[in-house]
Coordinates of C-alpha atoms and ligand atoms in Angstrom, one line a residue:
M50 CA -62.7 24.5 -50.9
S51 CA -61.1 27.8 -52.1
S52 CA -60.0 28.2 -55.7
V53 CA -56.1 28.6 -56.5
L54 CA -57.2 29.8 -59.9
A55 CA -60.6 31.0 -61.2
A56 CA -62.0 33.1 -63.9
D57 CA -65.2 35.2 -63.9
G58 CA -66.7 36.3 -67.4
I59 CA -63.7 36.4 -69.5
V60 CA -64.2 38.0 -73.1
K61 CA -61.6 38.3 -75.5
H62 CA -62.0 40.1 -79.1
F63 CA -59.6 39.8 -81.9
G64 CA -61.0 42.9 -84.2
A65 CA -64.5 42.0 -84.8
F66 CA -64.0 38.2 -84.0
T67 CA -65.1 37.2 -80.6
A68 CA -62.5 34.5 -79.2
L69 CA -64.0 33.9 -75.9
D70 CA -67.2 34.9 -74.5
R71 CA -68.1 35.2 -71.1
V72 CA -65.7 32.3 -69.9
S73 CA -65.8 31.4 -66.3
F74 CA -64.2 28.4 -64.1
S75 CA -62.8 27.6 -60.9
L76 CA -60.0 25.1 -60.2
E77 CA -59.2 23.9 -56.6
R78 CA -55.9 23.2 -55.2
G79 CA -54.4 19.9 -56.6
R80 CA -57.1 19.3 -59.1
T81 CA -57.2 19.1 -62.6
L82 CA -59.5 21.2 -64.9
G83 CA -59.4 20.0 -68.5
V84 CA -59.7 22.3 -71.1
V85 CA -61.3 20.8 -74.4
G86 CA -62.4 21.8 -77.8
E87 CA -61.6 21.8 -81.4
S88 CA -59.0 24.0 -83.0
G89 CA -59.9 27.6 -82.7
S90 CA -62.2 27.3 -79.8
G91 CA -60.0 29.5 -78.0
K92 CA -58.3 27.2 -75.4
S93 CA -54.7 28.8 -75.7
T94 CA -56.2 32.1 -75.7
L95 CA -57.9 31.5 -72.4
G96 CA -54.5 29.8 -71.4
R97 CA -52.5 33.3 -72.3
I98 CA -54.9 35.2 -70.2
V99 CA -54.9 33.1 -66.9
M100 CA -50.7 33.6 -67.4
R101 CA -51.2 37.0 -67.8
L102 CA -49.7 37.0 -71.3
M103 CA -52.8 38.6 -72.7
A104 CA -55.4 40.9 -71.2
P105 CA -58.9 40.1 -71.4
D106 CA -61.6 42.8 -72.7
A107 CA -63.6 42.0 -69.7
G108 CA -63.9 39.7 -66.7
V109 CA -61.6 38.8 -63.9
V110 CA -59.0 36.4 -63.3
T111 CA -58.1 35.5 -59.7
L112 CA -54.9 33.6 -58.5
G113 CA -55.5 32.4 -54.9
D114 CA -57.3 35.7 -53.3
D115 CA -55.3 38.0 -55.7
D116 CA -56.7 39.7 -58.9
L117 CA -54.3 39.0 -61.6
F118 CA -54.8 42.1 -63.4
S119 CA -54.5 44.5 -60.6
M120 CA -51.1 43.2 -59.0
S121 CA -48.6 45.2 -57.9
E122 CA -45.1 44.8 -59.5
R123 CA -44.0 42.7 -56.4
Q124 CA -47.1 40.4 -56.5
L125 CA -46.6 39.8 -60.4
R126 CA -43.2 38.7 -59.9
M127 CA -44.3 36.2 -57.4
A128 CA -47.5 35.2 -59.6
R129 CA -45.1 34.5 -62.4
R130 CA -43.6 31.8 -60.3
R131 CA -46.9 30.7 -58.9
I132 CA -48.2 29.7 -62.2
Q133 CA -46.1 27.8 -64.7
L134 CA -46.6 26.9 -68.3
V135 CA -45.6 23.8 -70.0
P136 CA -46.0 24.0 -73.7
Q137 CA -46.6 21.7 -76.7
D138 CA -43.2 22.1 -77.9
P139 CA -40.6 22.0 -75.0
R140 CA -37.6 22.3 -77.2
H141 CA -39.1 25.9 -78.4
A142 CA -39.1 26.7 -74.5
L143 CA -35.9 25.1 -73.4
N144 CA -32.7 27.4 -73.9
P145 CA -30.9 25.4 -76.8
T146 CA -27.4 26.5 -75.3
M147 CA -28.2 25.4 -71.8
T148 CA -27.8 21.7 -70.3
V149 CA -30.6 20.4 -68.3
Q150 CA -28.7 21.4 -65.3
Q151 CA -28.2 24.9 -66.2
S152 CA -31.7 25.4 -67.2
L153 CA -33.2 23.9 -64.0
A154 CA -30.3 26.0 -61.8
F155 CA -31.5 29.1 -63.4
Q156 CA -35.0 28.7 -61.9
L157 CA -33.5 27.9 -58.4
R158 CA -31.1 31.0 -58.7
A159 CA -34.0 33.1 -59.3
Q160 CA -35.5 31.8 -56.1
G161 CA -32.4 32.8 -54.1
I162 CA -31.6 29.1 -53.4
P163 CA -27.9 29.2 -52.7
S164 CA -25.6 27.4 -55.4
R165 CA -24.2 24.5 -53.2
E166 CA -27.9 23.0 -53.2
W167 CA -28.4 23.2 -57.0
A168 CA -26.9 20.0 -57.9
A169 CA -28.8 18.1 -55.3
R170 CA -31.9 19.7 -56.0
C171 CA -31.8 19.2 -59.8
V172 CA -31.3 15.5 -59.4
E173 CA -34.3 15.4 -57.1
L174 CA -36.4 17.5 -59.9
L175 CA -35.3 14.9 -62.5
A176 CA -36.2 12.0 -60.3
R177 CA -39.8 13.6 -59.9
V178 CA -40.2 13.4 -63.5
S179 CA -38.8 9.7 -63.7
L180 CA -35.4 10.7 -65.1
T181 CA -32.0 9.7 -64.0
A182 CA -29.3 12.2 -63.0
D183 CA -27.4 11.1 -66.4
Y184 CA -29.4 13.6 -68.2
L185 CA -28.2 16.5 -65.9
H186 CA -25.5 17.4 -68.7
A187 CA -27.7 16.6 -71.6
Y188 CA -28.5 19.4 -74.1
P189 CA -32.2 19.9 -75.4
H190 CA -31.3 18.5 -79.0
E191 CA -29.9 15.3 -77.3
L192 CA -33.3 14.5 -75.4
S193 CA -36.5 12.7 -77.0
G194 CA -39.9 14.7 -77.1
G195 CA -40.9 12.9 -74.2
Q196 CA -37.7 13.4 -72.1
A197 CA -37.6 16.9 -73.3
Q198 CA -41.3 17.5 -72.0
R199 CA -40.2 15.8 -68.6
I200 CA -37.6 18.6 -68.3
A201 CA -40.1 21.2 -69.1
I202 CA -42.3 19.8 -66.5
A203 CA -39.3 19.5 -64.0
R204 CA -38.5 23.1 -64.7
A205 CA -42.2 24.2 -64.1
I206 CA -42.0 22.4 -60.6
A207 CA -38.6 24.0 -59.5
N208 CA -40.4 27.0 -58.8
N209 CA -43.1 25.3 -56.6
P210 CA -46.0 26.5 -58.9
E211 CA -49.7 26.4 -57.3
V212 CA -50.8 26.0 -60.8
I213 CA -49.3 24.3 -64.0
V214 CA -50.8 25.4 -67.0
A215 CA -50.1 22.6 -69.7
D216 CA -51.2 23.6 -73.5
E217 CA -51.3 20.6 -75.5
A218 CA -48.5 19.3 -73.4
V219 CA -48.7 15.9 -74.8
S220 CA -50.2 16.3 -77.9
A221 CA -47.0 15.9 -80.2
L222 CA -45.7 12.7 -78.2
D223 CA -46.4 9.2 -79.5
K224 CA -49.4 7.3 -77.5
S225 CA -47.1 5.3 -75.1
V226 CA -45.2 8.3 -74.3
Q227 CA -48.3 10.3 -73.9
A228 CA -49.5 7.8 -71.3
Q229 CA -45.9 7.9 -69.5
V230 CA -45.8 11.8 -69.3
L231 CA -49.7 12.0 -68.2
N232 CA -48.9 9.5 -65.6
T233 CA -46.0 12.1 -64.5
F234 CA -48.4 14.8 -64.2
A235 CA -50.6 12.9 -62.1
E236 CA -48.0 11.7 -59.8
L237 CA -46.7 15.3 -59.2
Q238 CA -50.2 16.4 -58.5
S239 CA -50.5 13.8 -55.7
D240 CA -47.3 14.4 -54.4
L241 CA -47.1 18.1 -54.8
G242 CA -50.7 19.2 -54.5
V243 CA -50.1 21.3 -57.4
A244 CA -53.2 22.2 -59.5
L245 CA -53.1 21.4 -63.4
F246 CA -54.9 23.7 -66.1
F247 CA -54.7 20.9 -68.9
I248 CA -55.5 22.1 -72.2
S249 CA -56.2 19.5 -74.9
H250 CA -58.1 19.3 -78.2
D251 CA -57.9 15.3 -77.6
L252 CA -60.7 14.1 -75.6
A253 CA -59.1 10.9 -74.7
V254 CA -56.4 12.7 -72.8
I255 CA -58.7 15.0 -70.8
E256 CA -60.6 12.2 -69.7
H257 CA -57.5 10.3 -68.5
I258 CA -56.2 13.1 -66.7
S259 CA -59.2 15.5 -65.5
D260 CA -61.2 15.8 -62.4
D261 CA -63.3 18.4 -64.2
V262 CA -63.8 19.3 -67.8
L263 CA -64.6 22.7 -69.5
V264 CA -65.8 22.2 -73.2
L265 CA -65.4 25.2 -75.3
N266 CA -67.2 25.7 -78.6
R267 CA -66.2 29.1 -80.6
G268 CA -65.1 30.5 -77.4
E269 CA -68.0 29.5 -75.4
V270 CA -68.3 27.3 -72.4
V271 CA -71.0 24.7 -73.6
E272 CA -70.6 22.2 -70.8
S273 CA -68.6 22.0 -67.6
G274 CA -68.5 19.7 -64.5
P275 CA -66.8 16.5 -63.2
T276 CA -65.2 14.8 -66.1
R277 CA -67.1 11.1 -65.6
A278 CA -70.3 13.0 -65.2
V279 CA -70.0 15.2 -68.5
L280 CA -68.7 12.5 -70.8
D281 CA -70.9 9.8 -69.6
D282 CA -74.0 11.9 -70.0
P283 CA -73.3 15.1 -72.2
K284 CA -75.9 17.6 -72.0
D285 CA -74.5 19.6 -75.1
P286 CA -74.6 18.2 -78.7
Y287 CA -71.1 19.7 -79.1
T288 CA -69.7 17.6 -76.5
R289 CA -71.7 14.5 -78.2
V290 CA -69.8 15.6 -81.3
L291 CA -66.5 15.4 -79.8
L292 CA -67.2 12.1 -78.1
D293 CA -68.0 10.6 -81.5
A294 CA -65.0 12.0 -82.9
R295 CA -63.3 10.4 -80.4
H296 CA -64.8 7.0 -80.7
S297 CA -64.4 6.9 -84.4
A298 CA -60.8 7.8 -84.0
E299 CA -60.3 5.0 -81.7
A300 CA -62.0 2.4 -84.4
I301 CA -59.3 3.4 -87.0
Ligands
ATP431 N1 -53.2 37.1 -81.2 C1 -54.3 36.8 -82.1 N2 -54.8 37.7 -83.1 C2 -55.9 37.4 -83.8 N3 -56.6 36.3 -83.6 C3 -56.2 35.5 -82.8 C4 -55.2 35.6 -82.0 N4 -54.7 34.8 -81.1 C5 -55.8 34.0 -81.6 N5 -56.6 34.3 -82.5 C6 -58.0 33.5 -83.1 O1 -58.8 33.2 -81.8 C7 -59.2 31.9 -82.1 C8 -58.8 30.9 -81.1 O2 -57.4 30.8 -81.1 P1 -56.8 29.8 -79.9 O3 -55.5 29.7 -80.5 O4 -57.2 30.2 -78.7 O5 -57.5 28.5 -80.5 P2 -57.2 26.9 -79.8 O6 -58.4 26.4 -79.2 O7 -56.1 26.9 -79.0 O8 -56.9 26.1 -81.2 P3 -55.7 25.1 -81.2 O9 -56.4 23.7 -80.9 O10 -55.6 25.0 -82.8 O11 -54.3 25.1 -80.8 C9 -58.7 31.6 -83.4 O12 -59.5 31.7 -84.4 C10 -57.6 32.5 -83.9 O13 -57.3 32.5 -85.1
MG432 MG1 -54.1 26.2 -78.9

């Protein structure tokens, strides 16, 4: 299988501090790579780099066959559509002055989709994230956290991305809502074949959604591989610490 998103030897320094140290991974089409590690381990920095919001000091990121950091302007404009972000707090990402329909239509217009198709496409997008057309005229402040996150997902898929980068996308939600939004991600993946780069500090979330897992500790990959294999038989002591922390959290 060819990867849709891959990184090789990513290094990132902030002054004397090494935030990422030779990080490599490969994400296949329609699969989910879970990126887990405690606060400060470099997860969001890696997410920013693979979205080209920040440049690494060394290493290569490839989107499909293209080197993300040596693209032409035109390729880059396309790339911005091919890889989409779902952030932790969707209400920061959604424009507070736009209704749901306006936010979604904005994405459709940017792709040159004719305006007569927008209304139907918006309803379709909402259905994809299990919301009814009733939400078309809602403003972000009228949405619950879970609903706003669904809109952020709908906005991402409006661009027909190959990859969605989700950075702590369910971390601010209640457990039950968290499970529903994770199911929505999983459905999208099987329906649309989109790949997920799913960042979370929560191993239970990663376990639920990921095919493969990348465990970061202080900017280094300490373990990677198929989720079941890694979590059932962690080779690295740090992964065991994360697993123990999860088990004790469950006991509370
Ligand atoms: N722009 C920056 N300038 C300086 N240091 C930074 C910058 N961005 C991140 N860092 C540092 O790099 C390290 C990794 O940060 P990062 O945000 O990637 O961690 P994270 O794993 O996403 O943590 P969290 O789970 O808290 O979101 C941290 O020590 C952080 O302080
Ligand atoms: Mg982070």
